[in-house]
Amino acid sequence: MATCSTILTGPNLASAGGTPTPSAPIPRLDWSRCVLGSEFDCATAKVPLDYDDPGGPTIELAVVRRKAADPGRRVGTLFFNPGGPGGPGTVQMPQNYESFPREVRERFDIISWDPRGIGNSTAVNCFGSPEEAADWNAKTPAGFPVGKKERAAFTAAYEELGRRCEQRAPELVRHVSTADTARDLDQLRQAVGDQQLAYYGISYGTYLGATYANLFPGRVRAMVLDGNWDPQAWTNNASDQTAQTTSFQRLGSGRSAAKTVNRFLTLCGSTTTARCAFSAGSPEATQNKYDQLLRRLRKDPVGPWTYAGTVAAVVNSLYVVQPGATELADTLQDLWERRVPEPSPLPPPVPNPYLGEEQSTAIFCGDSPNPRDPGMYHTLAEAAAARSGDTGRFWIWATAGCASWPAVAEDRYRGPWNKPTAHPILVVGNTYDPSTPHSAAQAMAQELADARLLTHEAVGHTALLNPSNCVQAHASRYLIDGTLPPPGATCRQDTPIFSPPKPSGGVATGGGGTAGIII
């Protein structure tokens, strides 16, 4: 994952009042089964590369649909973005389809797509072959760089990536901003014939949703924003000054991840080793055991498991906590006993598109300012570690590749974020989230002109992937008939980590998420 700082040289949407540029032809969606016997339909949409030139070059968007299970009661289309940036909707929507509330699946066609620059759509690909991409990946350490040698190799690798992308995809990388994708989303809305947009976005998808809501405020029917990015933090308050802090530092991801890891260790230490293999008998003893393990790994890795790679695995394992938390406890105990952990069983193979590092980097680096001096990241990471521990380092380095990213977004939306929308927006935030803090959900709800915050007392990244019947019931009512939760509403996770599973049911039953990591 990576982001970067940019100074815009092209037209600024905020200075132009966010007025949509000349209209483009509505794309035609010719649906057919993605795979013989599948319940999912696929299509390809053509949209302008540059909405300032709607009659100019076009790009393709790969789109996927699951039709409403109860077509006689169909409400319309629900568009879904799985986050990232860089999440391929054509892969992750089918993976996460059962996570949507049952009544939503019954009454909406659910559509997702690979955003421009990503996956099966016209994609940013800065390598000539899979072997070249694999060779580049081998130059970057797992997690984040530790020590001068790794930091120098990391910086050189991202400088090389920037040069490759400037040579192979110079125009595309300048037209993959979130504002461009918001315009694509409006094209897809028109293509399915909906007068207004119903949308569910998680993680980065919340920022995409907020951008759409402020570019096209009159076209908002319903939006669920789950696992939020604070738009002011992400855009550095629309400042034109060179950024002195990183995107995730402003967002508070390091602190939120530390809080989430501490919650994991507390719950682990409060139960038996039968429930949590890493338990040391008490929360304090388990925290000390974890700290000692990380100190030991800095000097003595266990096979391929380095200190930084383990920190990254801890953060990523707490995105989807059923079964991520139990598997993480087993991994940490293996490392404690100096055993190389056995890899988790892989899901059934699916035809995944190329999803190189440069795809998310192009979007991050076009939208969110980050320091341009590579040397700043080590200083910022150590300061973050003093405040938030090891996860502070992880989240600082997450955007360091942007220091040398060559492209600038020709269109980037930086606010305002409070344009009155046709209908109110539902904002959902988990209290223990390893990526997007609850404070960012609070900020999103305050920034938007008309939004209601629903707090989910839960460990994990997003309520969709860490389900609660309570959240699903509120989301279903809101999406179907516009009914918001009462002010100050709070829900709880169905199955807290390290507790015995219990059956869940009712009108809003959805199921758990199975997709890969989404930032």
Short mmCIF file of N, CA, C and O in Angstrom, two decimals, residues 1-73:
data_model
loop_
_atom_site.label_atom_id
_atom_site.label_comp_id
_atom_site.label_asym_id
_atom_site.label_seq_id
_atom_site.Cartn_x
_atom_site.Cartn_y
_atom_site.Cartn_z
N MET A 1 0.84 -1.19 0.00
CA MET A 1 0.00 0.00 0.00
C MET A 1 0.87 1.23 0.00
O MET A 1 1.93 1.24 0.61
N ALA A 2 0.46 2.27 -0.65
CA ALA A 2 1.26 3.47 -0.71
C ALA A 2 0.42 4.66 -1.11
O ALA A 2 -0.57 4.52 -1.80
N THR A 3 0.81 5.81 -0.66
CA THR A 3 0.18 7.04 -1.11
C THR A 3 1.25 8.08 -1.34
O THR A 3 2.41 7.84 -1.13
N CYS A 4 0.88 9.28 -1.78
CA CYS A 4 1.91 10.28 -1.97
C CYS A 4 1.38 11.68 -2.00
O CYS A 4 0.19 11.92 -2.01
N SER A 5 2.30 12.63 -2.01
CA SER A 5 1.97 14.04 -2.04
C SER A 5 1.97 14.53 -3.47
O SER A 5 2.80 14.15 -4.26
N THR A 6 1.00 15.37 -3.81
CA THR A 6 0.99 15.95 -5.14
C THR A 6 0.63 17.40 -5.05
O THR A 6 -0.10 17.83 -4.18
N ILE A 7 1.16 18.18 -5.96
CA ILE A 7 0.74 19.57 -6.13
C ILE A 7 0.04 19.63 -7.47
O ILE A 7 0.62 19.31 -8.48
N LEU A 8 -1.20 20.02 -7.46
CA LEU A 8 -1.98 19.99 -8.70
C LEU A 8 -1.55 21.08 -9.66
O LEU A 8 -1.34 22.22 -9.27
N THR A 9 -1.45 20.68 -10.90
CA THR A 9 -1.21 21.67 -11.95
C THR A 9 -2.43 21.81 -12.85
O THR A 9 -2.54 22.74 -13.62
N GLY A 10 -3.35 20.86 -12.75
CA GLY A 10 -4.56 20.91 -13.55
C GLY A 10 -5.67 21.64 -12.84
O GLY A 10 -5.49 22.18 -11.75
N PRO A 11 -6.88 21.68 -13.43
CA PRO A 11 -8.00 22.37 -12.83
C PRO A 11 -8.40 21.74 -11.50
O PRO A 11 -8.36 20.53 -11.35
N ASN A 12 -8.77 22.55 -10.54
CA ASN A 12 -9.14 22.08 -9.22
C ASN A 12 -10.65 22.07 -9.10
O ASN A 12 -11.30 23.08 -9.32
N LEU A 13 -11.20 20.91 -8.72
CA LEU A 13 -12.65 20.80 -8.66
C LEU A 13 -13.23 21.72 -7.60
O LEU A 13 -14.33 22.25 -7.76
N ALA A 14 -12.51 21.88 -6.48
CA ALA A 14 -13.04 22.73 -5.42
C ALA A 14 -13.14 24.17 -5.89
O ALA A 14 -14.13 24.86 -5.66
N SER A 15 -12.11 24.65 -6.59
CA SER A 15 -12.13 26.03 -7.05
C SER A 15 -13.19 26.23 -8.12
O SER A 15 -13.70 27.33 -8.32
N ALA A 16 -13.53 25.14 -8.80
CA ALA A 16 -14.58 25.23 -9.81
C ALA A 16 -15.96 24.99 -9.22
O ALA A 16 -16.94 24.90 -9.93
N GLY A 17 -16.00 24.87 -7.88
CA GLY A 17 -17.27 24.64 -7.23
C GLY A 17 -17.76 23.22 -7.34
O GLY A 17 -18.89 22.90 -6.98
N GLY A 18 -16.90 22.31 -7.82
CA GLY A 18 -17.28 20.92 -7.94
C GLY A 18 -18.32 20.66 -9.01
O GLY A 18 -18.96 19.62 -9.03
N THR A 19 -18.54 21.58 -9.93
CA THR A 19 -19.56 21.43 -10.96
C THR A 19 -19.15 20.34 -11.94
O THR A 19 -18.04 20.37 -12.47
N PRO A 20 -19.99 19.35 -12.16
CA PRO A 20 -19.63 18.30 -13.12
C PRO A 20 -19.34 18.88 -14.50
O PRO A 20 -19.98 19.82 -14.95
N THR A 21 -18.33 18.31 -15.14
CA THR A 21 -17.90 18.77 -16.46
C THR A 21 -18.86 18.23 -17.53
O THR A 21 -19.80 17.53 -17.22
N PRO A 22 -18.64 18.57 -18.82
CA PRO A 22 -19.60 18.20 -19.86
C PRO A 22 -19.95 16.72 -19.82
O PRO A 22 -19.13 15.87 -19.49
N SER A 23 -21.19 16.43 -20.18
CA SER A 23 -21.70 15.07 -20.03
C SER A 23 -21.06 14.14 -21.05
O SER A 23 -20.72 14.53 -22.16
N ALA A 24 -20.92 12.88 -20.64
CA ALA A 24 -20.38 11.84 -21.50
C ALA A 24 -21.52 10.91 -21.89
O ALA A 24 -22.55 10.84 -21.21
N PRO A 25 -21.37 10.17 -22.99
CA PRO A 25 -22.41 9.21 -23.36
C PRO A 25 -22.62 8.18 -22.25
O PRO A 25 -21.66 7.71 -21.63
N ILE A 26 -23.88 7.83 -22.00
CA ILE A 26 -24.18 6.83 -20.98
C ILE A 26 -23.70 5.47 -21.49
O ILE A 26 -24.02 5.06 -22.61
N PRO A 27 -22.91 4.75 -20.70
CA PRO A 27 -22.41 3.46 -21.17
C PRO A 27 -23.52 2.42 -21.29
O PRO A 27 -24.53 2.48 -20.59
N ARG A 28 -23.33 1.47 -22.17
CA ARG A 28 -24.27 0.37 -22.34
C ARG A 28 -23.70 -0.86 -21.65
O ARG A 28 -22.52 -1.20 -21.84
N LEU A 29 -24.54 -1.53 -20.86
CA LEU A 29 -24.12 -2.72 -20.13
C LEU A 29 -24.79 -3.94 -20.75
O LEU A 29 -26.01 -4.13 -20.61
N ASP A 30 -24.02 -4.74 -21.44
CA ASP A 30 -24.53 -5.99 -22.02
C ASP A 30 -24.16 -7.13 -21.08
O ASP A 30 -23.04 -7.64 -21.10
N TRP A 31 -25.12 -7.52 -20.24
CA TRP A 31 -24.86 -8.49 -19.18
C TRP A 31 -24.84 -9.91 -19.74
O TRP A 31 -25.64 -10.27 -20.61
N SER A 32 -23.94 -10.71 -19.19
CA SER A 32 -23.94 -12.15 -19.45
C SER A 32 -23.36 -12.83 -18.22
O SER A 32 -22.69 -12.19 -17.39
N ARG A 33 -23.61 -14.12 -18.06
CA ARG A 33 -23.09 -14.84 -16.89
C ARG A 33 -21.56 -14.74 -16.86
O ARG A 33 -20.89 -14.98 -17.86
N CYS A 34 -21.04 -14.42 -15.67
CA CYS A 34 -19.57 -14.33 -15.55
C CYS A 34 -18.93 -15.68 -15.85
O CYS A 34 -17.91 -15.77 -16.53
N VAL A 35 -19.53 -16.73 -15.29
CA VAL A 35 -19.08 -18.11 -15.50
C VAL A 35 -20.32 -18.96 -15.68
O VAL A 35 -21.34 -18.72 -15.01
N LEU A 36 -20.26 -19.92 -16.54
CA LEU A 36 -21.41 -20.77 -16.78
C LEU A 36 -21.89 -21.38 -15.47
O LEU A 36 -21.12 -21.97 -14.71
N GLY A 37 -23.19 -21.20 -15.17
CA GLY A 37 -23.76 -21.73 -13.94
C GLY A 37 -23.68 -20.78 -12.76
O GLY A 37 -24.21 -21.06 -11.69
N SER A 38 -23.02 -19.62 -12.93
CA SER A 38 -22.87 -18.65 -11.84
C SER A 38 -24.15 -17.84 -11.68
O SER A 38 -24.93 -17.68 -12.63
N GLU A 39 -24.35 -17.30 -10.49
CA GLU A 39 -25.47 -16.38 -10.24
C GLU A 39 -25.07 -14.93 -10.52
O GLU A 39 -25.90 -14.04 -10.40
N PHE A 40 -23.83 -14.71 -10.87
CA PHE A 40 -23.32 -13.35 -11.09
C PHE A 40 -23.22 -13.06 -12.58
O PHE A 40 -22.77 -13.89 -13.36
N ASP A 41 -23.62 -11.84 -12.94
CA ASP A 41 -23.53 -11.37 -14.31
C ASP A 41 -22.37 -10.40 -14.45
O ASP A 41 -22.07 -9.64 -13.51
N CYS A 42 -21.75 -10.37 -15.61
CA CYS A 42 -20.64 -9.46 -15.87
C CYS A 42 -20.93 -8.62 -17.11
O CYS A 42 -21.66 -9.04 -18.01
N ALA A 43 -20.34 -7.44 -17.13
CA ALA A 43 -20.46 -6.54 -18.28
C ALA A 43 -19.24 -5.63 -18.29
O ALA A 43 -18.48 -5.57 -17.32
N THR A 44 -19.08 -4.91 -19.40
CA THR A 44 -18.01 -3.94 -19.52
C THR A 44 -18.60 -2.59 -19.90
O THR A 44 -19.44 -2.52 -20.80
N ALA A 45 -18.20 -1.55 -19.20
CA ALA A 45 -18.67 -0.19 -19.49
C ALA A 45 -17.52 0.62 -20.05
O ALA A 45 -16.40 0.55 -19.55
N LYS A 46 -17.82 1.42 -21.06
CA LYS A 46 -16.83 2.36 -21.59
C LYS A 46 -17.13 3.75 -21.06
O LYS A 46 -18.27 4.21 -21.12
N VAL A 47 -16.09 4.39 -20.52
CA VAL A 47 -16.23 5.74 -19.97
C VAL A 47 -15.04 6.58 -20.45
O VAL A 47 -14.01 6.04 -20.86
N PRO A 48 -15.16 7.91 -20.40
CA PRO A 48 -14.03 8.74 -20.85
C PRO A 48 -12.82 8.60 -19.94
O PRO A 48 -12.94 8.49 -18.72
N LEU A 49 -11.65 8.58 -20.54
CA LEU A 49 -10.42 8.67 -19.75
C LEU A 49 -10.40 9.97 -18.96
O LEU A 49 -10.05 10.01 -17.78
N ASP A 50 -10.81 11.07 -19.62
CA ASP A 50 -10.77 12.40 -19.03
C ASP A 50 -12.14 13.04 -19.21
O ASP A 50 -12.58 13.27 -20.34
N TYR A 51 -12.84 13.30 -18.12
CA TYR A 51 -14.18 13.87 -18.21
C TYR A 51 -14.17 15.32 -18.69
O TYR A 51 -15.23 15.86 -19.05
N ASP A 52 -13.02 15.95 -18.72
CA ASP A 52 -12.92 17.26 -19.36
C ASP A 52 -12.95 17.14 -20.87
O ASP A 52 -13.12 18.13 -21.58
N ASP A 53 -12.77 15.92 -21.37
CA ASP A 53 -12.80 15.65 -22.81
C ASP A 53 -13.67 14.42 -23.04
O ASP A 53 -13.18 13.34 -23.38
N PRO A 54 -15.00 14.56 -22.82
CA PRO A 54 -15.87 13.37 -22.84
C PRO A 54 -15.94 12.67 -24.18
O PRO A 54 -16.33 11.50 -24.25
N GLY A 55 -15.57 13.35 -25.26
CA GLY A 55 -15.56 12.70 -26.56
C GLY A 55 -14.22 12.13 -26.94
O GLY A 55 -14.06 11.62 -28.05
N GLY A 56 -13.26 12.20 -26.03
CA GLY A 56 -11.91 11.75 -26.32
C GLY A 56 -11.70 10.27 -26.03
O GLY A 56 -12.65 9.48 -26.08
N PRO A 57 -10.46 9.87 -25.72
CA PRO A 57 -10.16 8.46 -25.47
C PRO A 57 -11.02 7.88 -24.35
O PRO A 57 -11.38 8.58 -23.40
N THR A 58 -11.34 6.59 -24.46
CA THR A 58 -12.14 5.92 -23.45
C THR A 58 -11.33 4.83 -22.77
O THR A 58 -10.30 4.37 -23.28
N ILE A 59 -11.82 4.43 -21.60
CA ILE A 59 -11.27 3.28 -20.88
C ILE A 59 -12.41 2.34 -20.57
O ILE A 59 -13.59 2.70 -20.71
N GLU A 60 -12.08 1.14 -20.12
CA GLU A 60 -13.10 0.14 -19.82
C GLU A 60 -13.18 -0.11 -18.32
O GLU A 60 -12.16 -0.13 -17.62
N LEU A 61 -14.41 -0.32 -17.85
CA LEU A 61 -14.67 -0.70 -16.46
C LEU A 61 -15.31 -2.08 -16.44
O LEU A 61 -16.32 -2.31 -17.12
N ALA A 62 -14.72 -2.99 -15.68
CA ALA A 62 -15.30 -4.32 -15.50
C ALA A 62 -16.35 -4.24 -14.39
O ALA A 62 -16.07 -3.75 -13.30
N VAL A 63 -17.56 -4.73 -14.68
CA VAL A 63 -18.71 -4.58 -13.77
C VAL A 63 -19.30 -5.95 -13.48
O VAL A 63 -19.32 -6.84 -14.35
N VAL A 64 -19.77 -6.14 -12.24
CA VAL A 64 -20.39 -7.41 -11.83
C VAL A 64 -21.72 -7.11 -11.15
O VAL A 64 -21.87 -6.09 -10.47
N ARG A 65 -22.69 -8.02 -11.33
CA ARG A 65 -24.03 -7.82 -10.76
C ARG A 65 -24.56 -9.14 -10.21
O ARG A 65 -24.37 -10.20 -10.80
N ARG A 66 -25.24 -9.04 -9.08
CA ARG A 66 -26.09 -10.14 -8.59
C ARG A 66 -27.50 -9.58 -8.49
O ARG A 66 -27.76 -8.64 -7.74
N LYS A 67 -28.41 -10.15 -9.25
CA LYS A 67 -29.76 -9.62 -9.31
C LYS A 67 -30.50 -9.88 -8.00
O LYS A 67 -30.17 -10.81 -7.24
N ALA A 68 -31.49 -9.03 -7.73
CA ALA A 68 -32.28 -9.15 -6.52
C ALA A 68 -32.89 -10.55 -6.42
O ALA A 68 -33.45 -11.08 -7.39
N ALA A 69 -32.78 -11.14 -5.22
CA ALA A 69 -33.28 -12.49 -5.03
C ALA A 69 -34.80 -12.56 -5.07
O ALA A 69 -35.38 -13.61 -5.34
N ASP A 70 -35.46 -11.44 -4.76
CA ASP A 70 -36.92 -11.37 -4.79
C ASP A 70 -37.32 -10.26 -5.76
O ASP A 70 -37.65 -9.14 -5.36
N PRO A 71 -37.25 -10.54 -7.06
CA PRO A 71 -37.44 -9.47 -8.05
C PRO A 71 -38.80 -8.79 -7.97
O PRO A 71 -38.94 -7.63 -8.36
N GLY A 72 -39.81 -9.48 -7.45
CA GLY A 72 -41.12 -8.86 -7.34
C GLY A 72 -41.17 -7.73 -6.33
O GLY A 72 -42.08 -6.89 -6.39
N ARG A 73 -40.21 -7.68 -5.42
CA ARG A 73 -40.14 -6.63 -4.39
C ARG A 73 -38.90 -5.76 -4.56
O ARG A 73 -38.48 -5.05 -3.65
#
